[in-house]
Amino acid sequence: MATTPTGSAPPERHSRSHGRTRRPYWVAVSATALLPLAAVGYVIAATPRSRTTAQHIKPTPLLDTTAHFLLAACLVLAVAHLAGRLAERLGQPKVIGEICAGISLGPSLLGRFAPGAVGWLFPQQTTAMLNGLAQLGLVVFMFGVGQELGGMRLRGAARQALLVSQASLLLPFAAGALLAVPLSERYLGTGGSPLAFVLFLGCALSITAFPVLARILEDLGLTRTRPGRLSLFAAAVGDGGSWLLLAVVLAVTQQAGPARLLIGLGGALALAVVCVGPVRAYLARRPDRDGTAAASPALSLLLVAGIAGTSVLSASVGIHQLIGALLAGLAWPAHRRWAAGAAAPLTATARTVLLPFFFLGFGLSVDIGSPSTDGTTALVLAGLLAAAVLTKIVGPGLCARLTGLPWRESLTLGVLLNARGLTELVVLQIGHEARLIDDRMLSLLTIVALVTTVLTAPLLRLTGAHRLPVTGGEPVPPKEPAASFSARTP
Amino acid sequence: MATTPTGSAPPERHSRSHGRTRRPYWVAVSATALLPLAAVGYVIAATPRSRTTAQHIKPTPLLDTTAHFLLAACLVLAVAHLAGRLAERLGQPKVIGEICAGISLGPSLLGRFAPGAVGWLFPQQTTAMLNGLAQLGLVVFMFGVGQELGGMRLRGAARQALLVSQASLLLPFAAGALLAVPLSERYLGTGGSPLAFVLFLGCALSITAFPVLARILEDLGLTRTRPGRLSLFAAAVGDGGSWLLLAVVLAVTQQAGPARLLIGLGGALALAVVCVGPVRAYLARRPDRDGTAAASPALSLLLVAGIAGTSVLSASVGIHQLIGALLAGLAWPAHRRWAAGAAAPLTATARTVLLPFFFLGFGLSVDIGSPSTDGTTALVLAGLLAAAVLTKIVGPGLCARLTGLPWRESLTLGVLLNARGLTELVVLQIGHEARLIDDRMLSLLTIVALVTTVLTAPLLRLTGAHRLPVTGGEPVPPKEPAASFSARTP
């Protein structure tokens, strides 16, 4: 009893029982040690050595597939981390660095200086395994985006937000579409029609990176400024619209006949309605049972299964699986503690650990170095960049000014809406996979996405965003700006 | 100003500004809507339809690779969830259900009734992507196991724990090795020597599923009983020993000549020493900066990279990458808040969401239905089962009784140590990948692992574990049993 893990026995009983059990104890110790070892020794002596000779042992490579996969994963994450740190040093959002890390591991940089290295680091089998991580991360990430979009609430400012969102969505879309007409012959992918190409380019320019924007606003402390909240709302509406347009474009392209097209669009519509309607309502009715926001393992498991299921459904009706993941996010009641608690660790892990593998996959599929050699291409790039930047900054900026925002805030708003970042890459890869655009246009638009996102931080310094009044200069509670409003209306 | 998101403007200014901005506002709304739409309309009209005809559009399959991967992932997770729920209903640990789910999706069950379904659900490309999830989940899971092993502290009870651990490790090892001698000719894999086969079978029987055991103890509320804590400690020591033996066996098998063997063992030893020594010491010195235990994204990223890196190192010296992951867990200072905060969400996600994919991969590689047809094999299975159960229950049980534990607690201890569960599967797959054992022995040992784990709960009811006194019947603080001891010694 004395030597139990409780250590709770009084000392005198300790010594007595110690004395009582000493001899049999040491007998047992030596017995349980020596007898087995003797048996093993006999076994080792008894087993034939016949087949231990080297020619019977297949020489195993230094690293098998799994180890190679782990090597690649370690490299990808390490480079992503370093590049992210570097980007933060340069006053850029971390995701920019992670994107550049993925691109630099592909033909764009590493492949240029060490062509053999890319092939050795990322053979087909390893790439497939990494791709599994990337795709899971991507659907969970898109689920998170949908969750944030669904959580967006419009506080007052309806007219202003409507106008800005509309300008931020439609003007770049039109510019991209117009610009695409002369380019369609040159850059059309093998899988799409000129019309699909034109519409896709419109989508590509109209995207605003909602998640990246949110992070930029947090980093720069602009979340509680008027332009900050307006841009976030406009980005939400704009991204929703862009994804909708993209879904239509994809449906138009992927479906062969008009019959299948109608079926596809109908299915997509039905899926969207069911997700945002009954499913969300059903989930939102579930109360928060226990006080803790800790996720139950079963719930996380079900959630990932549900996200994957919705994605498959949307893919099966011809729109991209990521749009299904977005819908799953819209259906998830983020305002419920149990729902947020289940989703938070998943989306966090996906953004942190899994997205770098998507950036790698993207980087392996694009070579942004190649187009720069060509004069015409450089011209096209300049045109795309100008269209992208101007339509985003000038259009919404003017509209904001028109609705009474001061110049500085209006410009800040336009600059914020100009960040395309990560979402743009996702859209580009979808278009590239659907063969709507060819490799050169993919790399051109990648450059556009990177440049517009990188421009955000310095342009914000130009517009003096850091001197903006927080929520119109009036004091607000640290967390929730709307509280100062609702507090006034009991 | 009135219509800013702050909604903080007084009403009279609201109406005025509303009036001021009405006309230009609606002009802007219609302009930003109509002009772009007109442009897009023109574009749609202008773009040639020439290439929209169906023959130019490659007919895309209903589900591309990614969507198929998501379909498989959704199915795997859903089945794992249902099976886990069912297992809990049957009073079994959930992981048993998840393991059975993975096995049932393979040739053992689904392949038996619908041979085509397995091939259609899990084609090579999809399996590779799923395997990426499985392998990442596995290394992170093993990291978590190492973390728990490193956190194990021996409170009093040194002699008892030493004897029980030794018995729980060496007796089954010897029994497995002895039993393996006659079996080696029949079940030897193509890659290993009879000696390696014999030693591996010893390891296979001596494993106790430390993580599963911890979960069982929690489920049954035995964590604070003497047998509970003793078994947990014995399992920790036993698993440590088993992994060590396994590392040696793998090194012996994988390395061609004695020179490379020495290099491999030396490298493994150096890696272990560095991880548990300087690295752990360095990490443990880092103080908890902020109060929050929330993981910084950068830290999680680095942690996963570090786990993968350590695994690759251990693989490159010829011991399995999972042993490297175990070492990384031992090096991680789980007692630090920042360290625990960074590791917790990762290990939780890995256990919940990623491990089912390992079970699937395992299930695809094993067919536990096949051996049952053969009489001799049934005999072998019975022998393995008897050896596994008896050596685990009788040996440690007797030793515990000898050191003063009552019979009931001693038996409970033995029963607890008999749970092999998940860890056993990992060991088996390692041995199977190293071709130390053939497919039939893999399925036999899988059955042993499942049966010994399933037996735990009912046997515990037989031994009346639920009537055990908590820490010797004295009241203890709910959280930490050692507190009652340390409180007595100020």
PDB file of C-alpha atoms in Angstrom, chain A residues 65 68-69 71-72 75 104-128 130 360 363-365:
ATOM      1  CA  THR A  65       7.581   8.585 -50.242  1.00  0.00           C
ATOM      2  CA  HIS A  68       9.991  12.825 -48.861  1.00  0.00           C
ATOM      3  CA  PHE A  69       6.526  14.287 -48.392  1.00  0.00           C
ATOM      4  CA  LEU A  71      10.681  16.914 -46.216  1.00  0.00           C
ATOM      5  CA  ALA A  72       8.751  18.930 -48.778  1.00  0.00           C
ATOM      6  CA  LEU A  75      10.528  23.135 -46.513  1.00  0.00           C
ATOM      7  CA  SER A 104       9.366  31.298 -55.412  1.00  0.00           C
ATOM      8  CA  LEU A 105       9.495  27.520 -54.872  1.00  0.00           C
ATOM      9  CA  GLY A 106       8.068  27.009 -58.365  1.00  0.00           C
ATOM     10  CA  PRO A 107       9.458  27.638 -61.838  1.00  0.00           C
ATOM     11  CA  SER A 108       9.275  31.379 -61.285  1.00  0.00           C
ATOM     12  CA  LEU A 109      12.358  31.529 -59.052  1.00  0.00           C
ATOM     13  CA  LEU A 110      13.764  28.219 -57.839  1.00  0.00           C
ATOM     14  CA  GLY A 111      13.104  26.609 -61.210  1.00  0.00           C
ATOM     15  CA  ARG A 112      14.981  29.416 -62.914  1.00  0.00           C
ATOM     16  CA  PHE A 113      18.184  28.951 -60.933  1.00  0.00           C
ATOM     17  CA  ALA A 114      17.976  25.227 -60.103  1.00  0.00           C
ATOM     18  CA  PRO A 115      15.612  23.548 -62.565  1.00  0.00           C
ATOM     19  CA  GLY A 116      16.467  20.121 -61.185  1.00  0.00           C
ATOM     20  CA  ALA A 117      15.664  21.089 -57.615  1.00  0.00           C
ATOM     21  CA  VAL A 118      11.940  21.668 -58.209  1.00  0.00           C
ATOM     22  CA  GLY A 119      11.567  18.277 -59.847  1.00  0.00           C
ATOM     23  CA  TRP A 120      13.518  16.547 -57.084  1.00  0.00           C
ATOM     24  CA  LEU A 121      11.728  18.323 -54.224  1.00  0.00           C
ATOM     25  CA  PHE A 122       8.232  17.911 -55.631  1.00  0.00           C
ATOM     26  CA  PRO A 123       7.885  14.672 -57.597  1.00  0.00           C
ATOM     27  CA  GLN A 124       4.422  13.667 -58.780  1.00  0.00           C
ATOM     28  CA  GLN A 125       3.613  11.455 -55.773  1.00  0.00           C
ATOM     29  CA  THR A 126       4.748  14.054 -53.247  1.00  0.00           C
ATOM     30  CA  THR A 127       2.871  16.814 -55.056  1.00  0.00           C
ATOM     31  CA  ALA A 128      -0.314  14.769 -54.893  1.00  0.00           C
ATOM     32  CA  LEU A 130       0.791  18.051 -50.673  1.00  0.00           C
ATOM     33  CA  LEU A 360       2.978  26.097 -53.333  1.00  0.00           C
ATOM     34  CA  GLY A 363       3.460  28.558 -57.462  1.00  0.00           C
ATOM     35  CA  LEU A 364       4.229  25.267 -59.180  1.00  0.00           C
ATOM     36  CA  SER A 365       1.556  25.996 -61.823  1.00  0.00           C
TER      37      SER A 365
END
